């Protein structure tokens, strides 16, 4: 597994639960030094990391991974990249089919599953995750919940096992978080 996945789990545990919680996770998997973002690790170690994190936090792995997805969507660099995917939440959901390709532009060796989106009615979607990627599906469910809030949409998001059902009741239920395409760090050499 790409080290960025493991490193992200490590950062989530540290940021959300503290260094002491991470120390417990690291001790459970005998990895006191943590994870380097651009190294590769055996998939079994990633699965052990997920299990150890969930056990340390006292919650099922699926719930911990959903929390990870929501946390990831709140991290400003990731949030900005995600918000570029659509003007509203419905467009964002439809753009998930492009996420694997976009991720591979930046990290060609990231083993990310393919997402498929089926429209099943107005504001109703089913998001499938390629086989063998159940952990990614839980992360995606949490990310979808957080992005729904970010866009100000009222949506019911249910991980049904075979797919994630997304039912958008109101695209403008509440005020969306501020987002400006031009915002962000200034580019070097940019003319004001």
mmCIF file of C-alpha atoms in Angstrom:
data_model
loop_
_atom_site.group_PDB
_atom_site.id
_atom_site.type_symbol
_atom_site.label_atom_id
_atom_site.label_comp_id
_atom_site.label_asym_id
_atom_site.label_seq_id
_atom_site.Cartn_x
_atom_site.Cartn_y
_atom_site.Cartn_z
ATOM 1 C CA UNK A 1 0.000 0.000 0.000
ATOM 2 C CA UNK A 2 1.203 3.507 -0.744
ATOM 3 C CA UNK A 3 2.727 5.082 2.346
ATOM 4 C CA UNK A 4 0.509 8.126 1.961
ATOM 5 C CA UNK A 5 -2.484 5.983 2.983
ATOM 6 C CA UNK A 6 -0.773 4.775 6.162
ATOM 7 C CA UNK A 7 0.634 8.219 6.905
ATOM 8 C CA UNK A 8 -2.849 9.733 6.522
ATOM 9 C CA UNK A 9 -4.261 7.269 9.055
ATOM 10 C CA UNK A 10 -1.406 8.176 11.409
ATOM 11 C CA UNK A 11 -2.096 11.918 10.989
ATOM 12 C CA UNK A 12 -5.831 11.365 11.540
ATOM 13 C CA UNK A 13 -5.227 9.502 14.809
ATOM 14 C CA UNK A 14 -2.722 12.108 16.044
ATOM 15 C CA UNK A 15 -4.842 15.098 15.039
ATOM 16 C CA UNK A 16 -8.164 13.722 16.291
ATOM 17 C CA UNK A 17 -7.134 11.695 19.351
ATOM 18 C CA UNK A 18 -3.622 12.841 20.269
ATOM 19 C CA UNK A 19 -0.075 11.542 20.230
ATOM 20 C CA UNK A 20 -0.794 9.147 23.118
ATOM 21 C CA UNK A 21 -3.445 7.364 21.046
ATOM 22 C CA UNK A 22 -1.011 7.106 18.135
ATOM 23 C CA UNK A 23 1.663 5.676 20.455
ATOM 24 C CA UNK A 24 -0.801 2.922 21.438
ATOM 25 C CA UNK A 25 -1.581 2.166 17.788
ATOM 26 C CA UNK A 26 2.116 2.126 16.861
ATOM 27 C CA UNK A 27 2.870 -0.243 19.758
ATOM 28 C CA UNK A 28 0.091 -2.623 18.657
ATOM 29 C CA UNK A 29 1.610 -2.961 15.179
ATOM 30 C CA UNK A 30 5.253 -2.644 16.276
ATOM 31 C CA UNK A 31 5.879 0.446 14.176
ATOM 32 C CA UNK A 32 7.187 3.114 16.582
ATOM 33 C CA UNK A 33 8.708 5.280 13.843
ATOM 34 C CA UNK A 34 5.392 5.732 12.020
ATOM 35 C CA UNK A 35 4.957 5.857 8.271
ATOM 36 C CA UNK A 36 6.777 7.740 5.527
ATOM 37 C CA UNK A 37 4.326 9.147 2.956
ATOM 38 C CA UNK A 38 6.216 8.033 -0.151
ATOM 39 C CA UNK A 39 7.321 4.553 0.860
ATOM 40 C CA UNK A 40 5.396 1.426 0.033
ATOM 41 C CA UNK A 41 4.216 -0.940 2.743
ATOM 42 C CA UNK A 42 2.697 -4.428 2.576
ATOM 43 C CA UNK A 43 -1.107 -4.385 2.356
ATOM 44 C CA UNK A 44 -1.300 -6.601 5.436
ATOM 45 C CA UNK A 45 0.427 -3.863 7.473
ATOM 46 C CA UNK A 46 -2.205 -1.346 6.353
ATOM 47 C CA UNK A 47 -4.964 -3.758 7.404
ATOM 48 C CA UNK A 48 -3.208 -4.232 10.765
ATOM 49 C CA UNK A 49 -2.962 -0.444 11.103
ATOM 50 C CA UNK A 50 -6.702 -0.062 10.478
ATOM 51 C CA UNK A 51 -7.553 -2.810 12.991
ATOM 52 C CA UNK A 52 -5.159 -1.429 15.625
ATOM 53 C CA UNK A 53 -6.457 2.126 15.177
ATOM 54 C CA UNK A 54 -10.077 1.004 15.498
ATOM 55 C CA UNK A 55 -9.305 -1.110 18.575
ATOM 56 C CA UNK A 56 -7.372 1.717 20.234
ATOM 57 C CA UNK A 57 -10.191 4.174 19.529
ATOM 58 C CA UNK A 58 -12.818 1.680 20.699
ATOM 59 C CA UNK A 59 -14.942 1.676 17.559
ATOM 60 C CA UNK A 60 -15.595 -0.632 14.604
ATOM 61 C CA UNK A 61 -13.136 -0.292 11.727
ATOM 62 C CA UNK A 62 -15.890 0.908 9.357
ATOM 63 C CA UNK A 63 -16.819 3.737 11.738
ATOM 64 C CA UNK A 64 -13.189 4.743 12.241
ATOM 65 C CA UNK A 65 -12.674 4.804 8.464
ATOM 66 C CA UNK A 66 -15.801 6.944 7.957
ATOM 67 C CA UNK A 67 -14.409 9.356 10.547
ATOM 68 C CA UNK A 68 -11.133 9.363 8.604
ATOM 69 C CA UNK A 69 -12.997 10.278 5.402
ATOM 70 C CA UNK A 70 -14.812 13.144 7.131
ATOM 71 C CA UNK A 71 -11.543 14.375 8.657
ATOM 72 C CA UNK A 72 -9.807 14.218 5.282
ATOM 73 C CA UNK A 73 -12.527 16.346 3.665
ATOM 74 C CA UNK A 74 -12.020 18.997 6.359
ATOM 75 C CA UNK A 75 -8.278 19.282 5.693
ATOM 76 C CA UNK A 76 -8.024 22.444 3.612
ATOM 77 C CA UNK A 77 -5.668 21.184 0.865
ATOM 78 C CA UNK A 78 -7.835 18.092 0.267
ATOM 79 C CA UNK A 79 -11.042 20.111 0.626
ATOM 80 C CA UNK A 80 -9.910 22.577 -2.052
ATOM 81 C CA UNK A 81 -9.090 19.769 -4.468
ATOM 82 C CA UNK A 82 -12.452 18.132 -3.805
ATOM 83 C CA UNK A 83 -14.400 21.381 -4.221
ATOM 84 C CA UNK A 84 -12.879 21.861 -7.679
ATOM 85 C CA UNK A 85 -14.914 18.797 -8.685
ATOM 86 C CA UNK A 86 -18.318 20.446 -8.877
ATOM 87 C CA UNK A 87 -20.329 23.620 -8.452
ATOM 88 C CA UNK A 88 -22.824 21.798 -6.221
ATOM 89 C CA UNK A 89 -22.961 18.541 -4.293
ATOM 90 C CA UNK A 90 -24.717 16.640 -7.089
ATOM 91 C CA UNK A 91 -21.962 17.585 -9.550
ATOM 92 C CA UNK A 92 -19.400 16.582 -6.946
ATOM 93 C CA UNK A 93 -20.960 13.120 -6.592
ATOM 94 C CA UNK A 94 -21.018 12.654 -10.376
ATOM 95 C CA UNK A 95 -17.350 13.640 -10.599
ATOM 96 C CA UNK A 96 -16.290 10.790 -8.303
ATOM 97 C CA UNK A 97 -15.884 8.623 -11.407
ATOM 98 C CA UNK A 98 -12.941 10.867 -12.358
ATOM 99 C CA UNK A 99 -11.272 10.779 -8.924
ATOM 100 C CA UNK A 100 -9.039 7.771 -9.578
ATOM 101 C CA UNK A 101 -7.664 9.333 -12.769
ATOM 102 C CA UNK A 102 -7.073 12.670 -11.078
ATOM 103 C CA UNK A 103 -5.303 11.000 -8.173
ATOM 104 C CA UNK A 104 -3.075 9.091 -10.595
ATOM 105 C CA UNK A 105 -1.991 12.361 -12.218
ATOM 106 C CA UNK A 106 -0.418 13.323 -8.897
ATOM 107 C CA UNK A 107 0.436 9.887 -7.485
ATOM 108 C CA UNK A 108 0.689 7.379 -10.357
ATOM 109 C CA UNK A 109 1.507 4.494 -8.011
ATOM 110 C CA UNK A 110 -1.430 5.049 -5.626
ATOM 111 C CA UNK A 111 -3.601 1.936 -5.671
ATOM 112 C CA UNK A 112 -6.938 3.688 -5.522
ATOM 113 C CA UNK A 113 -10.150 1.916 -6.493
ATOM 114 C CA UNK A 114 -12.420 3.011 -9.298
ATOM 115 C CA UNK A 115 -15.721 4.617 -8.297
ATOM 116 C CA UNK A 116 -18.836 4.267 -10.424
ATOM 117 C CA UNK A 117 -21.843 6.554 -10.081
ATOM 118 C CA UNK A 118 -25.343 5.640 -11.183
ATOM 119 C CA UNK A 119 -28.123 8.224 -11.220
ATOM 120 C CA UNK A 120 -31.301 6.591 -9.942
ATOM 121 C CA UNK A 121 -33.559 9.650 -9.964
ATOM 122 C CA UNK A 122 -33.437 13.368 -9.338
ATOM 123 C CA UNK A 123 -30.812 13.918 -6.661
ATOM 124 C CA UNK A 124 -30.438 10.169 -6.118
ATOM 125 C CA UNK A 125 -27.180 8.354 -6.741
ATOM 126 C CA UNK A 126 -25.561 5.013 -6.070
ATOM 127 C CA UNK A 127 -21.798 5.108 -5.731
ATOM 128 C CA UNK A 128 -20.039 1.801 -6.255
ATOM 129 C CA UNK A 129 -16.477 1.035 -5.296
ATOM 130 C CA UNK A 130 -14.468 -1.536 -7.258
ATOM 131 C CA UNK A 131 -14.313 -5.001 -5.744
ATOM 132 C CA UNK A 132 -11.901 -5.668 -2.919
ATOM 133 C CA UNK A 133 -11.930 -2.085 -1.669
ATOM 134 C CA UNK A 134 -14.279 -2.223 1.328
ATOM 135 C CA UNK A 135 -12.030 0.021 3.410
ATOM 136 C CA UNK A 136 -12.113 2.705 0.718
ATOM 137 C CA UNK A 137 -15.919 2.540 0.672
ATOM 138 C CA UNK A 138 -16.110 3.446 4.362
ATOM 139 C CA UNK A 139 -13.679 6.331 3.850
ATOM 140 C CA UNK A 140 -15.747 7.514 0.879
ATOM 141 C CA UNK A 141 -18.982 7.429 2.922
ATOM 142 C CA UNK A 142 -17.428 9.739 5.530
ATOM 143 C CA UNK A 143 -15.987 11.992 2.857
ATOM 144 C CA UNK A 144 -19.404 12.267 1.165
ATOM 145 C CA UNK A 145 -21.078 13.238 4.442
ATOM 146 C CA UNK A 146 -18.505 15.950 5.086
ATOM 147 C CA UNK A 147 -18.664 17.282 1.527
ATOM 148 C CA UNK A 148 -22.471 17.378 1.665
ATOM 149 C CA UNK A 149 -22.142 19.687 4.668
ATOM 150 C CA UNK A 150 -19.406 21.673 2.934
ATOM 151 C CA UNK A 151 -21.697 22.337 -0.045
ATOM 152 C CA UNK A 152 -24.646 23.117 2.262
ATOM 153 C CA UNK A 153 -26.683 20.221 0.863
ATOM 154 C CA UNK A 154 -29.129 18.112 2.839
ATOM 155 C CA UNK A 155 -28.386 14.526 1.880
ATOM 156 C CA UNK A 156 -28.943 11.076 3.287
ATOM 157 C CA UNK A 157 -25.829 8.975 2.741
ATOM 158 C CA UNK A 158 -26.043 5.269 3.547
ATOM 159 C CA UNK A 159 -23.343 2.654 3.089
ATOM 160 C CA UNK A 160 -25.456 -0.287 1.931
ATOM 161 C CA UNK A 161 -22.562 -2.708 1.613
ATOM 162 C CA UNK A 162 -22.734 -3.184 -2.154
ATOM 163 C CA UNK A 163 -22.742 0.576 -2.783
ATOM 164 C CA UNK A 164 -23.277 3.930 -1.105
ATOM 165 C CA UNK A 165 -26.746 5.393 -1.584
ATOM 166 C CA UNK A 166 -26.831 9.198 -1.807
ATOM 167 C CA UNK A 167 -30.214 10.918 -1.683
ATOM 168 C CA UNK A 168 -29.947 14.714 -1.982
ATOM 169 C CA UNK A 169 -33.136 16.341 -0.657
ATOM 170 C CA UNK A 170 -32.021 19.956 -0.900
ATOM 171 C CA UNK A 171 -28.884 21.288 -2.627
ATOM 172 C CA UNK A 172 -29.164 24.605 -0.757
ATOM 173 C CA UNK A 173 -30.365 23.495 2.676
ATOM 174 C CA UNK A 174 -27.825 25.647 4.521
ATOM 175 C CA UNK A 175 -25.063 28.059 3.673
ATOM 176 C CA UNK A 176 -22.143 26.375 1.970
ATOM 177 C CA UNK A 177 -18.661 26.923 3.341
ATOM 178 C CA UNK A 178 -16.855 29.711 1.558
ATOM 179 C CA UNK A 179 -14.952 28.568 -1.486
ATOM 180 C CA UNK A 180 -13.171 30.731 -4.016
ATOM 181 C CA UNK A 181 -11.358 29.251 -6.984
ATOM 182 C CA UNK A 182 -8.822 32.063 -6.822
ATOM 183 C CA UNK A 183 -8.168 31.683 -3.086
ATOM 184 C CA UNK A 184 -5.254 29.770 -1.684
ATOM 185 C CA UNK A 185 -1.532 30.309 -1.418
ATOM 186 C CA UNK A 186 -0.070 32.955 -3.690
ATOM 187 C CA UNK A 187 1.890 31.611 -6.621
ATOM 188 C CA UNK A 188 5.531 32.546 -6.933
ATOM 189 C CA UNK A 189 6.051 35.160 -9.547
ATOM 190 C CA UNK A 190 2.340 35.955 -9.783
ATOM 191 C CA UNK A 191 1.593 39.494 -10.822
ATOM 192 C CA UNK A 192 -0.897 41.341 -8.625
#
